[in-house]
mmCIF file of C-alpha atoms in Angstrom:
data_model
loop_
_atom_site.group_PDB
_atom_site.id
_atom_site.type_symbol
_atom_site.label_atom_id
_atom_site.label_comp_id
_atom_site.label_asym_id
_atom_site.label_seq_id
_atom_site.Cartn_x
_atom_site.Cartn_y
_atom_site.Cartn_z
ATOM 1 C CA UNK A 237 0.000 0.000 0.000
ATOM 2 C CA UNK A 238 2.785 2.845 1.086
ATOM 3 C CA UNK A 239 4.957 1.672 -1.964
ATOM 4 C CA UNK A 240 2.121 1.989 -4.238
ATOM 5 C CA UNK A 241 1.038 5.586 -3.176
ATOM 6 C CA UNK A 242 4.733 6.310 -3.011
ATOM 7 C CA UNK A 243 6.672 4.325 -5.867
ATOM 8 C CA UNK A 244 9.923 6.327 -5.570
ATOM 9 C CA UNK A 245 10.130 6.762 -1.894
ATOM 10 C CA UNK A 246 12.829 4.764 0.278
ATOM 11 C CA UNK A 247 11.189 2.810 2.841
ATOM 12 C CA UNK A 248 13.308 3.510 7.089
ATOM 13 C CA UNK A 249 10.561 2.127 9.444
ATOM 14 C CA UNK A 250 8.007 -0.199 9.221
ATOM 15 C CA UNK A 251 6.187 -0.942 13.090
ATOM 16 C CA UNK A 252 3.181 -2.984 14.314
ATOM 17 C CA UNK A 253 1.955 -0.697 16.919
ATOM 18 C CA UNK A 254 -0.373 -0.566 19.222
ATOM 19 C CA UNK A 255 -2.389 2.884 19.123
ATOM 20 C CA UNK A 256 -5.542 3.202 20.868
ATOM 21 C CA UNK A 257 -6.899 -0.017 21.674
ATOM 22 C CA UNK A 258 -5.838 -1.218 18.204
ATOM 23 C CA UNK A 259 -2.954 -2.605 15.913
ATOM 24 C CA UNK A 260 -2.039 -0.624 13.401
ATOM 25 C CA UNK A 261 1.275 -0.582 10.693
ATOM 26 C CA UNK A 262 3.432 2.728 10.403
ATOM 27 C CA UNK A 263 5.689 3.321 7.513
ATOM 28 C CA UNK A 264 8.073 6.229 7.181
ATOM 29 C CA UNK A 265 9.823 7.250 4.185
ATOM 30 C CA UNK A 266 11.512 9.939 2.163
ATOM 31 C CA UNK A 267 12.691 10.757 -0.768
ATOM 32 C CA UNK A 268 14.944 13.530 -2.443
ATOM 33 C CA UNK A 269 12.457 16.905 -0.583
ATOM 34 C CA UNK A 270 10.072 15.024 1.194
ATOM 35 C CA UNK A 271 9.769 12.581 4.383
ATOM 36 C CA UNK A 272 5.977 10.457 3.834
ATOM 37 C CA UNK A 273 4.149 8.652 6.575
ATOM 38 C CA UNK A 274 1.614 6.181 6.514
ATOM 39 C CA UNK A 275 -0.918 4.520 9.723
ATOM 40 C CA UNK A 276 -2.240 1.526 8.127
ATOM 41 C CA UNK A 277 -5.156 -1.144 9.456
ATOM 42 C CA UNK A 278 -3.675 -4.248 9.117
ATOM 43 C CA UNK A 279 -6.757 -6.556 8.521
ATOM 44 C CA UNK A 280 -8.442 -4.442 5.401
ATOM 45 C CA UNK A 281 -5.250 -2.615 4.596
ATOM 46 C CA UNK A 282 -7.454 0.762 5.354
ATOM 47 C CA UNK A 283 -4.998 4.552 5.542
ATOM 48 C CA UNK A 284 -5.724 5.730 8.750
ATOM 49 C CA UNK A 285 -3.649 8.601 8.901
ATOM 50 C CA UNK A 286 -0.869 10.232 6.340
ATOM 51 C CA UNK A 287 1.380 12.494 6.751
ATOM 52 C CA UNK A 288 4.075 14.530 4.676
ATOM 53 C CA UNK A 289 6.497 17.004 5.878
ATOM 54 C CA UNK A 290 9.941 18.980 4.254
ATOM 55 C CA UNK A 291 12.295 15.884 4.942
ATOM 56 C CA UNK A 292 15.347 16.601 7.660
ATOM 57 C CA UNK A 293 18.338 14.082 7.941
ATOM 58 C CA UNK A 294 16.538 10.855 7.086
ATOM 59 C CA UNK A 295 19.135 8.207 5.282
ATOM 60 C CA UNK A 296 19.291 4.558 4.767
ATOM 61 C CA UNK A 297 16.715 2.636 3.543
ATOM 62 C CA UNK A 298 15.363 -0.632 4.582
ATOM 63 C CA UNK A 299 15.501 -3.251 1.814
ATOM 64 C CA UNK A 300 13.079 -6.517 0.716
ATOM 65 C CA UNK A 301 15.639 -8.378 1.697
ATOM 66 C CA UNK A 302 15.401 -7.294 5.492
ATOM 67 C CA UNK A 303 11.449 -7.221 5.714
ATOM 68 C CA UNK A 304 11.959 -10.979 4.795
ATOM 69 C CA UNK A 305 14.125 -11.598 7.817
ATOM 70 C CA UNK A 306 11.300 -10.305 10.408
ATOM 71 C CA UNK A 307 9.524 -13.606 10.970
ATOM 72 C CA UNK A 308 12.613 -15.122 11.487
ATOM 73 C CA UNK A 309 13.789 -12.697 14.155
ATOM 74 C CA UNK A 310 9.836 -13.051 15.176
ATOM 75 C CA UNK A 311 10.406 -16.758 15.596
ATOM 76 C CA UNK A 312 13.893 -16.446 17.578
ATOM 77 C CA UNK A 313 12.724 -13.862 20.412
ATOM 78 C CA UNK A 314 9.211 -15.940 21.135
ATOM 79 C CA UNK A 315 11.366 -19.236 21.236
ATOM 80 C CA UNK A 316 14.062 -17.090 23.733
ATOM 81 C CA UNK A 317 11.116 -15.876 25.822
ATOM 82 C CA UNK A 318 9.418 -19.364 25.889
ATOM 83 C CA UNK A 319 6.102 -21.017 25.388
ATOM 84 C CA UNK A 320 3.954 -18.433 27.249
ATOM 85 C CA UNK A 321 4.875 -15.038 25.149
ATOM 86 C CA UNK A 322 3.099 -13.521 22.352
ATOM 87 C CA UNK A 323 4.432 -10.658 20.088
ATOM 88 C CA UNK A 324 2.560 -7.351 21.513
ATOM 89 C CA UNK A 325 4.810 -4.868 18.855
ATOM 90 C CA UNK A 326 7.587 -4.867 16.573
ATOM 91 C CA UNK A 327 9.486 -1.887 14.726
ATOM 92 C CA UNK A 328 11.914 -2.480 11.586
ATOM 93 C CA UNK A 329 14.477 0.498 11.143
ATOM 94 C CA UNK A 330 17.463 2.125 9.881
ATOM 95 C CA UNK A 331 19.396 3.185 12.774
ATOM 96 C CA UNK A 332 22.726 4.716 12.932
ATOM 97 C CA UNK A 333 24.086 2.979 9.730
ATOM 98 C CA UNK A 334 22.160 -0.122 10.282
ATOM 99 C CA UNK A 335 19.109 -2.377 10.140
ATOM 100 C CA UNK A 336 17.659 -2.922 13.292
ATOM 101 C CA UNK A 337 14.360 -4.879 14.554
ATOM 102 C CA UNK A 338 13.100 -4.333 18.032
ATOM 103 C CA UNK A 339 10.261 -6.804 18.927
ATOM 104 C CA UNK A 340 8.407 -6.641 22.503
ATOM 105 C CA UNK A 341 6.709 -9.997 23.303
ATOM 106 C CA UNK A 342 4.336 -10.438 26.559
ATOM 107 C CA UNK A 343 3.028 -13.430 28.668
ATOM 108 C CA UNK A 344 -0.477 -13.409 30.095
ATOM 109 C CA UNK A 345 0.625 -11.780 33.049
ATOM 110 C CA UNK A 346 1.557 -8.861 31.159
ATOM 111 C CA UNK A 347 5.329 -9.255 31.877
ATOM 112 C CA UNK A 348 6.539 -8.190 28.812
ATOM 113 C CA UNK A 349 10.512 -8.857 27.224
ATOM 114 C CA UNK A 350 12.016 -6.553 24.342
ATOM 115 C CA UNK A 351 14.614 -7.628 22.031
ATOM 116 C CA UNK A 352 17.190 -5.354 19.751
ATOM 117 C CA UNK A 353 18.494 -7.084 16.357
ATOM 118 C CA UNK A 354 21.313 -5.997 13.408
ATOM 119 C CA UNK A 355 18.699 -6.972 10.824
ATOM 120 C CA UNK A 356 21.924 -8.047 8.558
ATOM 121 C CA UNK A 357 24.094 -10.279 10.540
ATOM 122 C CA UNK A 358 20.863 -11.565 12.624
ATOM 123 C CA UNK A 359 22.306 -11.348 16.130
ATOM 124 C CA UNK A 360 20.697 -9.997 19.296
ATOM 125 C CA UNK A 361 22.199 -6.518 20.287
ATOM 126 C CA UNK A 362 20.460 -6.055 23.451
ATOM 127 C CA UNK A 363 17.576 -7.464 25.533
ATOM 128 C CA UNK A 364 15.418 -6.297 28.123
#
């Protein structure tokens, strides 16, 4: 949906949130004058909310490639965390030079676990 309203924009988040009482997708972007972003309903695919501004310092871009590595880095912080955890919200972004994927899963009792990835080599850069 974001790459089809914006085919020449370069994609540096993509999150799951959770924004009043609801899931929704955010996507950021820029390109050459602009920065673009998107709130998204994840079941019907529905813009919620759009937003462009004069872009500021905005660089990198996340790639295919590392969108295809988030159910794998899903996949490794539930089976860290264990049987009882569920993924609550997840972020993709281009951070400082690199990809990076934070992920917060929570257990029924609400105690809740976040977990900071390089999106590129796959390893865990902090947890909390």
């Amino acid at each position: 949906i974001y790459v089809k309203k914006y085919p020449n924009v370069k994609v540096n988040k993509l999150a799951l949130d959770f924004d009043r009482g609801s899931y929704v997708y955010e996507i950021e972007g820029y390109d050459d004058s602009n920065k673009y972003k998107l709130k998204i309903e994840p079941v019907d695919g529905k813009i919620l909310k759009e937003e462009q501004n004069q872009r500021d310092d905005d660089t990198g871009e996340i790639t295919v490639e590392n969108v295809d590595k988030i159910l794998e880095l899903m996949d490794k912080a539930l089976k860290d965390a264990g049987n009882n955890y569920k993924v609550d919200e997840w972020e993709l972004k281009f951070e400082n030079g690199q990809s990076i994927f934070e992920i917060e899963v929570v257990d029924v009792n609400d105690h809740d676990i976040e977990y900071k990835y390089n999106v590129n080599t796959m390893e865990l850069i902090e947890k909390d």
